[in-house]
Amino acid sequence: MTTDPAPAPSRRAPAGAAVLREDVTEAIRAAVLEELAAVGFSRMSIEGIARRAGVGKTAVYRRWKSKLHLVLDLVGAFAADGLPVPATGSLYGDVRALLEVMSHVLRHPVASAVIPDLLVEAARNPEIADAVRGALLDGERRMAEGILTDAVARGELPAGVDAARALDLAIGPLYWRQVVVREPAPAPYLDDLARSVVAGLKNSRTA
């Protein structure tokens, strides 16, 4: 008479492989927003964030290795990455839509409170500069490239217009107004800026 083989012992997850709880992650993110509003980026600490979120410091460090990386994650969530490229059918309409998106991003408390401090940090540390560039520019550059590609296909622009130049023309004035000077950017301002950007692109030399 044969006996059934003994069941294989259940495999335990290796140490350190615990799944990160999403509710804890969201509590930490909410705590970061509250801490930023209360003390600003320079005085913000992992200890303060953990205390406000009701978790230990280890829970924060399991997800982000520093407060800078935590804030970069939040800023990236409010950037244009993942948004569809505007497709209004005209260069002006696409540029105007891009400005609307970026104006909304720059109005958010996280962006207005943190971006200037991040740029200071980036000037001191090349690694931080790369992280900031990825969080702030990748999505915007993708949108600008898509807008220019469509404009070239419609015959509104010659091939070879530089996407970085387009972003300089569009986002530079908006950043100055909303983040540095801290003035609103109402619809008529965005309309005029879009017209200026389109004129600048049409009159610029190709790369």
Coordinates of C-alpha atoms in Angstrom, one line a residue:
M1 CA 0.0 0.0 0.0
T2 CA 1.4 3.3 -1.0
T3 CA 1.0 6.5 0.9
D4 CA 0.5 9.9 -0.6
P5 CA 3.6 12.1 -0.5
A6 CA 3.7 14.6 2.3
P7 CA 2.6 18.0 1.2
A8 CA 5.4 20.4 0.4
P9 CA 6.0 22.9 3.1
S10 CA 4.5 26.3 2.5
R11 CA 7.1 28.8 1.3
R12 CA 7.5 31.9 3.4
A13 CA 8.2 35.2 1.8
P14 CA 11.8 36.2 2.3
A15 CA 12.6 38.7 4.9
G16 CA 12.3 42.3 3.7
A17 CA 9.9 41.3 0.9
A18 CA 6.7 42.5 2.6
V19 CA 4.2 44.3 0.4
L20 CA 4.1 48.0 1.1
R21 CA 0.6 49.0 2.2
E22 CA -1.0 51.5 -0.1
D23 CA -3.0 53.1 2.7
V24 CA 0.3 53.8 4.6
T25 CA 1.8 55.2 1.4
E26 CA -1.1 57.6 0.9
A27 CA -1.0 58.6 4.5
I28 CA 2.6 59.6 4.2
R29 CA 1.9 61.5 1.0
A30 CA -0.9 63.4 2.7
A31 CA 1.4 64.1 5.6
V32 CA 4.0 65.6 3.3
L33 CA 1.5 68.1 1.9
E34 CA 0.5 69.1 5.5
E35 CA 4.2 69.4 6.6
L36 CA 5.0 71.5 3.5
A37 CA 2.2 73.8 4.3
A38 CA 3.2 74.0 7.9
V39 CA 7.0 74.4 7.8
G40 CA 8.2 74.5 4.1
F41 CA 10.6 72.3 2.3
S42 CA 13.8 73.4 4.0
R43 CA 12.5 72.7 7.6
M44 CA 10.6 69.6 6.6
S45 CA 12.0 66.4 8.1
I46 CA 11.3 62.6 7.8
E47 CA 10.6 62.6 11.6
G48 CA 7.9 65.3 11.2
I49 CA 6.4 63.5 8.2
A50 CA 6.3 60.2 10.0
R51 CA 4.8 61.7 13.2
R52 CA 2.1 63.5 11.2
A53 CA 1.3 60.3 9.2
G54 CA 1.2 58.2 12.4
V55 CA 3.9 55.8 11.2
G56 CA 7.5 55.1 12.1
K57 CA 10.4 56.6 10.2
T58 CA 11.2 53.2 8.8
A59 CA 7.9 53.1 6.9
V60 CA 8.9 56.3 5.2
Y61 CA 12.4 55.1 4.4
R62 CA 11.1 51.9 2.9
R63 CA 9.4 53.9 0.2
W64 CA 11.8 56.9 -0.3
K65 CA 15.4 57.2 0.7
S66 CA 15.2 60.9 1.5
K67 CA 12.8 63.8 1.8
L68 CA 14.0 65.1 -1.5
H69 CA 13.1 61.9 -3.3
L70 CA 9.7 61.9 -1.5
V71 CA 9.0 65.4 -2.7
L72 CA 10.2 64.6 -6.2
D73 CA 7.7 61.8 -6.3
L74 CA 4.9 64.2 -5.4
V75 CA 6.0 66.9 -7.8
G76 CA 6.2 64.3 -10.6
A77 CA 2.6 63.3 -9.9
F78 CA 1.5 66.9 -10.6
A79 CA 3.7 67.3 -13.7
A80 CA 2.5 66.7 -17.3
D81 CA 3.9 63.2 -17.5
G82 CA 1.2 60.8 -18.5
L83 CA -1.2 63.4 -19.9
P84 CA -2.2 63.1 -23.6
V85 CA -0.6 65.4 -26.1
P86 CA -3.0 68.3 -27.0
A87 CA -4.7 67.6 -30.3
T88 CA -6.9 70.7 -31.1
G89 CA -6.1 70.8 -34.8
S90 CA -3.9 73.9 -34.7
L91 CA -0.6 75.0 -33.4
Y92 CA -2.1 77.9 -31.4
G93 CA -4.8 75.6 -29.9
D94 CA -2.2 73.0 -28.9
V95 CA 0.1 75.6 -27.3
R96 CA -2.8 77.2 -25.5
A97 CA -3.8 73.8 -24.1
L98 CA -0.2 73.1 -23.0
L99 CA -0.1 76.5 -21.2
E100 CA -3.4 75.7 -19.5
V101 CA -2.0 72.4 -18.2
M102 CA 1.2 73.9 -17.0
S103 CA -0.6 76.9 -15.3
H104 CA -2.7 74.4 -13.4
V105 CA 0.5 72.5 -12.4
L106 CA 2.2 75.6 -11.2
R107 CA -0.8 76.7 -9.2
H108 CA -0.7 73.6 -7.1
P109 CA 0.7 74.3 -3.5
V110 CA 3.3 71.5 -3.9
A111 CA 4.7 73.0 -7.0
S112 CA 4.7 76.6 -5.9
A113 CA 6.2 75.7 -2.5
V114 CA 8.8 73.2 -3.5
I115 CA 10.0 73.8 -7.1
P116 CA 12.2 76.8 -6.2
D117 CA 13.8 74.9 -3.3
L118 CA 14.4 71.9 -5.6
L119 CA 16.1 74.1 -8.2
V120 CA 18.5 75.4 -5.4
E121 CA 19.3 71.8 -4.4
A122 CA 19.8 70.8 -8.1
A123 CA 22.4 73.6 -8.5
R124 CA 24.5 72.0 -5.7
N125 CA 24.2 68.3 -6.7
P126 CA 24.2 66.8 -10.2
E127 CA 22.4 63.7 -9.1
I128 CA 19.6 65.8 -7.7
A129 CA 19.6 67.9 -10.9
D130 CA 19.0 64.7 -12.9
A131 CA 16.1 63.7 -10.6
V132 CA 14.6 67.1 -10.8
R133 CA 14.9 67.2 -14.6
G134 CA 13.2 63.9 -14.8
A135 CA 10.4 64.9 -12.5
L136 CA 9.7 68.3 -14.0
L137 CA 10.7 68.2 -17.7
D138 CA 10.2 64.8 -19.2
G139 CA 6.4 65.0 -19.5
E140 CA 6.5 68.6 -20.7
R141 CA 9.2 67.8 -23.3
R142 CA 7.1 64.8 -24.6
M143 CA 4.1 67.1 -25.0
A144 CA 6.1 69.8 -26.7
E145 CA 7.6 67.2 -29.1
G146 CA 4.1 65.9 -29.9
I147 CA 2.8 69.4 -30.6
L148 CA 5.7 70.3 -32.9
T149 CA 5.4 67.0 -34.8
D150 CA 1.7 67.6 -35.4
A151 CA 2.4 71.2 -36.5
V152 CA 5.0 70.1 -39.0
A153 CA 2.6 67.5 -40.4
R154 CA 0.0 70.2 -40.9
G155 CA 2.5 72.5 -42.6
E156 CA 2.4 75.1 -39.8
L157 CA 6.1 74.8 -38.9
P158 CA 9.2 73.6 -40.8
A159 CA 10.8 70.4 -39.7
G160 CA 13.6 70.7 -37.1
V161 CA 12.1 73.2 -34.6
D162 CA 13.7 72.4 -31.2
A163 CA 11.3 71.2 -28.5
A164 CA 13.5 72.6 -25.8
R165 CA 13.3 76.0 -27.4
A166 CA 9.5 75.7 -27.6
L167 CA 9.4 74.9 -23.9
D168 CA 11.6 77.9 -23.1
L169 CA 9.2 80.2 -25.0
A170 CA 6.1 78.8 -23.4
I171 CA 7.0 77.7 -19.9
G172 CA 9.7 80.3 -19.0
P173 CA 7.3 83.3 -18.8
L174 CA 4.6 81.2 -17.1
Y175 CA 7.1 80.0 -14.5
W176 CA 8.4 83.5 -13.9
R177 CA 4.9 84.9 -13.4
Q178 CA 3.4 82.2 -11.3
V179 CA 6.3 80.9 -9.2
V180 CA 8.7 83.8 -9.0
V181 CA 6.5 86.9 -9.1
R182 CA 3.5 84.9 -7.8
E183 CA 0.9 86.6 -9.9
P184 CA -2.1 84.8 -11.4
A185 CA -2.2 83.8 -15.1
P186 CA -5.7 84.5 -16.2
A187 CA -7.2 83.3 -19.5
P188 CA -6.4 86.5 -21.5
Y189 CA -2.7 86.3 -20.4
L190 CA -2.5 82.7 -21.5
D191 CA -4.2 83.6 -24.8
D192 CA -1.6 86.4 -25.4
L193 CA 1.3 84.1 -24.4
A194 CA 0.1 81.4 -26.7
R195 CA 0.0 83.8 -29.6
S196 CA 3.5 85.0 -28.8
V197 CA 4.9 81.5 -28.5
V198 CA 3.4 80.6 -31.9
A199 CA 4.9 83.7 -33.5
G200 CA 8.3 83.0 -31.9
L201 CA 8.2 79.4 -33.2
K202 CA 7.3 80.4 -36.7
N203 CA 10.0 83.0 -36.8
S204 CA 12.7 80.9 -35.2
R205 CA 15.4 79.1 -37.1
T206 CA 15.4 75.3 -37.1
A207 CA 17.9 73.4 -35.0

